[in-house]
Amino acid sequence: MHKKKPLLSLCLTRVRNHPTILPHNQTIDQNTMHREPTADWKNSLKNSITSLNELSELLNIERQHINADENATTNFPLRVSREYISRIDSANPNDPLLLQILPQAQELNNAPNYYHDPVGDLAANPLPGLLHKYHGRVLLITSGGCAINCRYCFRRHFSYADNIPGKQGWSAILNYIAADSTIEEVIFSGGDPLIINDKELQVLIEDLENIAHVSRIRIHTRLPIIIPSRITPNLVSILANTRLDSSIVIHCNHPNEIDTSVSQALKLFQSTKTALLNQSVLLKNINNHAETLIQLNKKLFSCGVLPYYLHILDKVSGAQHFDVNEKEALELMQQLRIKLPGYLVPKLVREDSGAPYKTAIS
Ligand SMILES: *Cc1c(COP(=O)(O)O)cnc(C)c1O
Ligand code: SF4
């Protein structure tokens, strides 16, 4: 069953009107905000593609030749940046980037063993905006929007509406973290946490800096790939100047996702101690080829990014056509181990609801 909820339009409105989980003492002065020149990345976000007609126009393919189904957008809209589209080969109907964003009829099949909450998020959601599943780290739903709607997204049915904490909610989250001295690491996730302004991000970080037992922050984001201009020198310096050790885990699935603008953006972190890692989802017809994964990890390394996780697809309803079974995944891993230095081989993992960590498959 699909919820009848226009997820993204809802989220983006929310992102715009209620700048996420601003702490109690912080107000955004809309007038000041409007006087500031709009950053490139915000324009890119605003100019995102959200209709199949626009997509076909940009790709220069007639609408009827795009293998898309409008009905699949009802619950989970099309959304993608122009930057990402520019890396699609429009002569290839099975382009691996296109397949990640194209709403297709298969999404409407109700496959057995695929769920709305495939990884048990709801059971680990003690406060709106906070997921606490694993020892030592908590995950914050820092925003309800993304700059792309990946069709296989494991949170494609997640109720962001119930998980935007607001100002009071942010105080509650801070109190929760302060009261549990086992929490050393705070992960900003979402949605995409980099969809919020640097200023808001900085305030969140400063509040966390005040909790002595928090020593690390981590940002899970796909924005460096989708809108590379989001990596501003200011963002880099915010992370360089906090007392917290920082890491950014980007999400990149295919070497074609990395062009010069992406690699230049990532290289802005080169002189800092922010660790750059990548997680990918193993996706049928997109990256389930050893050579693709080998090229991906080599290319990422040349941008200063080390592999972290290669995820088996979470069993989220609507995404069953992307699934690669574990036997095939293990065979691919064997090829990667043969061809790559050990440090360029990602960890193959699966997320099991209720497990105390991501389950390694080897
Ligand atoms: C994946 C995940 C994490 C991070 O797990 P690591 O193994 O540390 O990368 C933390 N919290 C939640 C809720 C997660 O889903
Ligand atoms: S970037 Fe991540 S959270 Fe956003 S739609 Fe893609 S998979 Fe989902």
Coordinates of C-alpha atoms and ligand atoms in Angstrom, one line a residue:
M1 CA 0.0 0.0 0.0
H2 CA 1.3 3.4 -0.9
K3 CA 0.6 6.3 1.3
K4 CA -1.1 9.1 -0.6
K5 CA 1.4 11.7 0.3
P6 CA 3.2 14.1 -2.0
L7 CA 6.4 13.5 -0.1
L8 CA 8.7 15.8 -1.8
S9 CA 6.6 18.9 -2.4
L10 CA 5.6 18.6 1.3
C11 CA 9.2 18.3 2.3
L12 CA 10.5 21.2 0.3
T13 CA 7.8 23.5 1.5
R14 CA 8.8 22.6 5.0
V15 CA 12.5 23.1 4.3
R16 CA 11.8 26.5 3.0
N17 CA 9.3 27.7 5.6
H18 CA 10.7 26.0 8.7
P19 CA 14.4 25.9 8.4
T20 CA 14.6 22.4 9.9
I21 CA 15.5 21.8 13.5
L22 CA 16.7 25.3 14.5
P23 CA 17.5 25.4 18.1
H24 CA 15.3 27.4 20.5
N25 CA 17.4 30.6 20.6
Q26 CA 17.8 30.9 16.9
T27 CA 15.6 32.8 14.5
I28 CA 16.2 33.3 10.9
D29 CA 15.7 36.8 9.7
Q30 CA 13.9 36.4 6.4
N31 CA 14.8 40.0 5.3
T32 CA 18.5 39.4 5.9
M33 CA 18.3 36.1 4.1
H34 CA 16.7 37.7 1.1
R35 CA 19.3 40.4 0.9
E36 CA 22.1 37.9 0.6
P37 CA 23.0 36.9 -2.9
T38 CA 21.6 33.5 -3.6
A39 CA 24.2 30.9 -3.6
D40 CA 24.7 28.9 -6.8
W41 CA 23.7 25.7 -5.2
K42 CA 20.4 27.2 -4.1
N43 CA 19.6 28.2 -7.6
S44 CA 20.5 24.7 -8.7
L45 CA 18.1 23.3 -6.1
K46 CA 15.4 25.7 -7.2
N47 CA 15.9 24.8 -10.9
S48 CA 15.7 21.0 -10.3
I49 CA 13.7 18.9 -12.8
T50 CA 10.5 17.6 -11.4
S51 CA 8.4 16.7 -14.5
L52 CA 8.8 14.0 -17.2
N53 CA 8.2 16.6 -19.8
E54 CA 11.1 18.7 -18.6
L55 CA 13.3 15.6 -18.4
S56 CA 12.5 14.5 -21.9
E57 CA 13.2 18.1 -23.2
L58 CA 16.6 18.3 -21.5
L59 CA 17.6 14.8 -22.6
N60 CA 16.3 15.6 -26.1
I61 CA 14.3 12.4 -26.2
E62 CA 10.7 12.4 -27.1
R63 CA 8.4 11.8 -24.1
Q64 CA 6.9 8.6 -25.5
H65 CA 10.4 7.2 -26.0
I66 CA 11.3 7.6 -22.3
N67 CA 10.3 4.4 -20.5
A68 CA 8.7 6.2 -17.6
D69 CA 5.3 5.9 -15.8
E70 CA 3.7 9.0 -14.5
N71 CA 1.7 7.0 -12.0
A72 CA 4.9 6.1 -10.2
T73 CA 5.4 9.7 -9.3
T74 CA 2.2 10.1 -7.3
N75 CA 3.7 9.0 -4.0
F76 CA 7.3 9.7 -4.8
P77 CA 7.9 12.5 -7.3
L78 CA 10.5 12.7 -10.0
R79 CA 13.3 15.0 -8.8
V80 CA 16.8 15.5 -10.1
S81 CA 19.3 18.3 -10.6
R82 CA 20.3 19.6 -14.1
E83 CA 23.9 18.9 -13.2
Y84 CA 23.1 15.2 -12.7
I85 CA 21.1 15.1 -16.0
S86 CA 24.1 16.5 -17.9
R87 CA 26.0 13.3 -17.1
I88 CA 23.3 11.1 -18.6
D89 CA 24.0 9.6 -22.0
S90 CA 20.7 10.3 -23.7
A91 CA 21.5 7.9 -26.6
N92 CA 21.3 5.1 -24.0
P93 CA 17.8 4.2 -22.8
N94 CA 19.5 2.1 -20.1
D95 CA 21.9 4.8 -18.9
P96 CA 22.9 3.8 -15.4
L97 CA 22.2 7.4 -14.1
L98 CA 18.9 7.7 -15.8
L99 CA 17.7 4.4 -14.3
Q100 CA 18.3 5.7 -10.8
I101 CA 15.9 8.6 -11.2
L102 CA 13.3 7.5 -13.8
P103 CA 9.9 6.7 -12.3
Q104 CA 8.9 3.3 -13.8
A105 CA 5.9 1.1 -13.9
Q106 CA 7.6 -1.7 -11.9
E107 CA 7.5 0.6 -8.8
L108 CA 3.7 0.0 -8.6
N109 CA 4.1 -3.8 -8.3
N110 CA 3.4 -4.9 -4.7
A111 CA 6.2 -7.5 -4.3
P112 CA 6.0 -9.8 -1.2
N113 CA 8.7 -9.2 1.4
Y114 CA 9.1 -5.5 0.5
Y115 CA 8.0 -3.0 3.1
H116 CA 7.3 0.6 3.9
D117 CA 9.7 0.5 6.8
P118 CA 12.3 -2.0 5.6
V119 CA 15.0 -1.3 8.2
G120 CA 13.0 -0.9 11.4
D121 CA 13.4 2.9 11.6
L122 CA 10.1 3.3 13.5
A123 CA 11.2 1.0 16.3
A124 CA 14.3 3.1 16.8
N125 CA 12.7 6.6 16.8
P126 CA 12.6 7.8 20.4
L127 CA 12.0 11.4 19.5
P128 CA 10.9 13.1 16.3
G129 CA 14.0 13.6 14.2
L130 CA 16.2 11.2 16.1
L131 CA 17.0 7.5 15.3
H132 CA 19.0 5.6 17.9
K133 CA 19.8 2.1 16.7
Y134 CA 23.4 1.5 17.4
H135 CA 25.8 1.9 20.4
G136 CA 27.7 5.2 20.5
R137 CA 26.0 7.0 17.6
V138 CA 22.6 8.6 16.9
L139 CA 21.2 9.7 13.6
L140 CA 19.4 13.0 13.1
I141 CA 16.8 13.6 10.4
T142 CA 18.2 17.0 9.7
S143 CA 16.0 17.7 6.7
G144 CA 13.0 16.1 4.9
G145 CA 14.2 16.9 1.4
C146 CA 16.8 15.7 -1.0
A147 CA 18.1 17.2 -4.2
I148 CA 17.3 13.9 -6.0
N149 CA 14.7 11.2 -5.6
C150 CA 16.6 8.0 -6.0
R151 CA 13.9 5.5 -7.0
Y152 CA 15.4 2.8 -4.7
C153 CA 15.5 5.1 -1.7
F154 CA 15.0 3.1 1.6
R155 CA 13.2 6.1 3.1
R156 CA 10.9 6.6 0.1
H157 CA 7.9 6.0 2.5
F158 CA 9.4 7.5 5.6
S159 CA 7.1 9.9 7.3
Y160 CA 9.2 13.0 7.4
A161 CA 6.1 14.9 8.4
D162 CA 6.2 13.1 11.8
N163 CA 10.0 13.6 12.1
I164 CA 10.7 17.3 11.7
P165 CA 11.3 18.2 15.3
G166 CA 11.1 22.0 15.2
K167 CA 12.8 24.2 17.7
Q168 CA 11.4 22.5 20.8
G169 CA 12.1 19.2 19.3
W170 CA 15.8 20.2 18.8
S171 CA 16.1 21.0 22.5
A172 CA 14.6 17.6 23.3
I173 CA 17.1 15.9 21.1
L174 CA 20.0 17.9 22.7
N175 CA 18.8 16.8 26.1
Y176 CA 18.5 13.2 25.0
I177 CA 22.1 13.3 23.7
A178 CA 23.4 15.1 26.8
A179 CA 21.8 12.6 29.1
D180 CA 23.4 9.5 27.4
S181 CA 27.2 9.7 27.8
T182 CA 27.6 6.6 25.5
I183 CA 26.7 8.8 22.5
E184 CA 30.0 9.9 21.0
E185 CA 28.9 10.4 17.4
V186 CA 26.1 12.3 15.8
I187 CA 25.1 11.6 12.2
F188 CA 23.3 14.2 10.2
S189 CA 21.1 12.5 7.7
G190 CA 17.7 12.9 6.2
G191 CA 16.7 13.6 3.6
D192 CA 19.9 15.3 2.7
P193 CA 21.4 17.3 5.6
L194 CA 23.3 19.6 3.2
I195 CA 20.0 20.9 1.9
I196 CA 20.0 23.2 4.9
N197 CA 22.0 26.4 5.0
D198 CA 25.6 26.6 6.3
K199 CA 24.4 28.9 9.0
E200 CA 21.8 26.5 10.3
L201 CA 24.3 23.7 10.1
Q202 CA 26.8 25.7 12.1
V203 CA 24.3 26.3 14.9
L204 CA 23.5 22.6 15.1
I205 CA 27.2 21.8 15.3
E206 CA 27.8 24.5 17.9
D207 CA 25.0 23.1 20.1
L208 CA 26.6 19.6 19.8
E209 CA 30.1 21.0 20.7
N210 CA 28.7 22.0 24.0
I211 CA 28.0 18.4 25.0
A212 CA 31.4 17.1 26.3
H213 CA 31.0 13.4 25.4
V214 CA 30.2 14.1 21.8
S215 CA 33.4 13.9 19.9
R216 CA 32.4 13.2 16.3
I217 CA 30.0 14.4 13.7
R218 CA 29.2 12.7 10.4
I219 CA 27.3 14.0 7.4
H220 CA 25.5 11.5 5.2
T221 CA 24.9 13.3 1.9
R222 CA 24.5 12.8 -1.8
L223 CA 24.6 16.6 -2.6
P224 CA 28.3 16.6 -3.5
I225 CA 27.3 14.4 -6.4
I226 CA 24.0 15.9 -7.3
I227 CA 24.9 19.6 -6.9
P228 CA 28.7 19.9 -6.4
S229 CA 28.5 23.6 -5.8
R230 CA 27.0 22.8 -2.4
I231 CA 30.6 22.2 -1.2
T232 CA 31.4 25.8 -0.5
P233 CA 34.7 27.0 1.0
N234 CA 32.5 28.1 3.9
L235 CA 31.1 24.7 4.5
V236 CA 34.6 23.3 4.4
S237 CA 35.8 25.8 7.0
I238 CA 32.8 25.1 9.3
L239 CA 33.9 21.5 9.5
A240 CA 37.6 22.5 9.8
N241 CA 36.9 24.8 12.7
T242 CA 34.8 22.7 15.0
R243 CA 36.4 20.8 17.9
L244 CA 34.5 17.7 16.7
D245 CA 36.2 15.2 14.4
S246 CA 34.2 15.2 11.2
S247 CA 33.5 12.9 8.3
I248 CA 31.4 13.1 5.2
V249 CA 29.9 9.9 3.8
I250 CA 28.9 10.6 0.2
H251 CA 26.6 8.4 -1.8
C252 CA 27.8 7.5 -5.2
N253 CA 26.9 4.4 -7.2
H254 CA 28.5 4.7 -10.6
P255 CA 31.7 6.2 -12.0
N256 CA 29.7 8.3 -14.5
E257 CA 28.3 10.2 -11.5
I258 CA 31.7 11.8 -11.0
D259 CA 32.7 14.6 -13.4
T260 CA 35.2 17.4 -13.1
S261 CA 32.9 19.5 -11.0
V262 CA 32.3 16.7 -8.5
S263 CA 36.0 15.9 -8.2
Q264 CA 36.9 19.6 -7.8
A265 CA 34.3 20.0 -5.1
L266 CA 35.5 17.0 -3.2
K267 CA 39.1 18.2 -3.5
L268 CA 38.2 21.3 -1.4
F269 CA 38.5 19.0 1.6
Q270 CA 42.0 17.9 0.7
S271 CA 43.8 20.1 3.1
T272 CA 41.5 19.5 6.0
K273 CA 41.1 16.5 8.3
T274 CA 37.5 15.8 7.4
A275 CA 37.4 12.2 6.3
L276 CA 35.7 11.4 3.1
L277 CA 34.0 8.1 2.6
N278 CA 31.5 6.7 0.1
Q279 CA 28.5 4.4 0.4
S280 CA 26.9 2.8 -2.6
V281 CA 23.8 0.7 -3.1
L282 CA 24.2 -2.4 -5.2
L283 CA 21.7 -1.9 -8.0
K284 CA 20.6 -4.3 -10.8
N285 CA 21.5 -3.0 -14.3
I286 CA 23.2 0.0 -12.8
N287 CA 26.4 -1.1 -10.9
N288 CA 26.2 -4.9 -10.6
H289 CA 29.3 -5.3 -12.8
A290 CA 32.7 -5.8 -11.3
E291 CA 34.4 -3.4 -13.8
T292 CA 31.9 -0.6 -12.9
L293 CA 32.6 -1.0 -9.2
I294 CA 36.3 -1.2 -9.8
Q295 CA 36.3 2.1 -11.8
L296 CA 34.0 3.7 -9.2
N297 CA 36.3 3.0 -6.3
K298 CA 39.4 4.1 -8.3
K299 CA 37.8 7.3 -9.4
L300 CA 36.6 8.1 -5.9
F301 CA 40.1 7.6 -4.5
S302 CA 41.5 10.1 -7.0
C303 CA 39.0 12.5 -5.4
G304 CA 40.2 11.7 -1.9
V305 CA 37.3 9.4 -1.1
L306 CA 37.7 5.9 0.4
P307 CA 35.0 3.2 0.1
Y308 CA 32.9 2.5 3.1
Y309 CA 29.7 0.4 2.6
L310 CA 28.3 -1.4 -0.4
H311 CA 24.7 -1.9 0.6
I312 CA 22.5 -4.8 -0.4
L313 CA 19.2 -3.1 -1.4
D314 CA 16.9 -2.5 1.6
K315 CA 13.6 -4.3 0.9
V316 CA 11.5 -1.1 0.4
S317 CA 8.3 -1.5 -1.5
G318 CA 8.5 -0.1 -5.0
A319 CA 12.2 -0.9 -5.4
Q320 CA 12.2 -4.7 -5.9
H321 CA 13.4 -4.4 -9.6
F322 CA 16.7 -3.0 -8.3
D323 CA 17.6 -6.0 -6.1
V324 CA 20.8 -7.9 -6.6
N325 CA 20.8 -11.2 -4.6
E326 CA 23.6 -11.9 -2.1
K327 CA 25.1 -14.8 -4.1
E328 CA 25.7 -12.4 -7.1
A329 CA 26.9 -9.7 -4.7
L330 CA 29.5 -12.1 -3.2
E331 CA 30.8 -13.1 -6.6
L332 CA 31.2 -9.4 -7.4
M333 CA 33.1 -8.9 -4.2
Q334 CA 35.5 -11.7 -5.1
Q335 CA 36.3 -9.8 -8.3
L336 CA 36.9 -6.6 -6.5
R337 CA 39.2 -8.3 -4.0
I338 CA 41.2 -9.8 -6.9
K339 CA 41.5 -6.5 -8.8
L340 CA 41.7 -3.8 -6.2
P341 CA 44.1 -3.0 -3.3
G342 CA 42.4 -3.9 0.0
Y343 CA 41.7 -0.3 0.9
L344 CA 39.6 0.3 -2.2
V345 CA 37.3 -2.7 -1.5
P346 CA 34.0 -1.6 0.2
K347 CA 32.4 -3.6 3.0
L348 CA 29.4 -5.5 1.7
V349 CA 26.6 -5.1 4.2
R350 CA 22.9 -5.6 4.7
E351 CA 20.7 -3.8 7.2
D352 CA 18.6 -6.2 9.3
S353 CA 15.8 -4.7 11.4
G354 CA 16.7 -4.9 15.1
A355 CA 20.4 -5.9 14.5
P356 CA 23.0 -4.0 16.6
Y357 CA 25.0 -3.1 13.5
K358 CA 24.9 -3.4 9.7
T359 CA 25.4 -7.0 9.0
A360 CA 28.6 -7.8 7.1
I361 CA 28.2 -10.4 4.3
S362 CA 31.4 -12.1 3.3
Ligands
LIG1 C1 23.4 3.1 9.2 C2 23.0 3.8 10.5 C3 24.0 4.4 11.3 C4 25.4 4.3 11.0 O1 26.0 3.0 11.1 P1 27.6 2.9 10.9 O2 27.8 1.4 10.9 O3 28.2 3.6 12.1 O4 27.9 3.6 9.6 C5 23.6 5.0 12.5 N1 22.3 5.0 12.8 C6 21.3 4.5 12.0 C7 19.9 4.7 12.5 C8 21.6 3.9 10.8 O5 20.7 3.4 10.1
SF4_2 S1 19.9 10.8 -1.6 FE1 19.6 9.1 -0.1 S2 17.9 9.8 1.2 FE2 17.9 11.1 -0.7 S3 16.5 10.0 -2.1 FE3 18.6 9.3 -2.6 S4 18.8 7.4 -1.3 FE4 17.0 8.6 -0.5

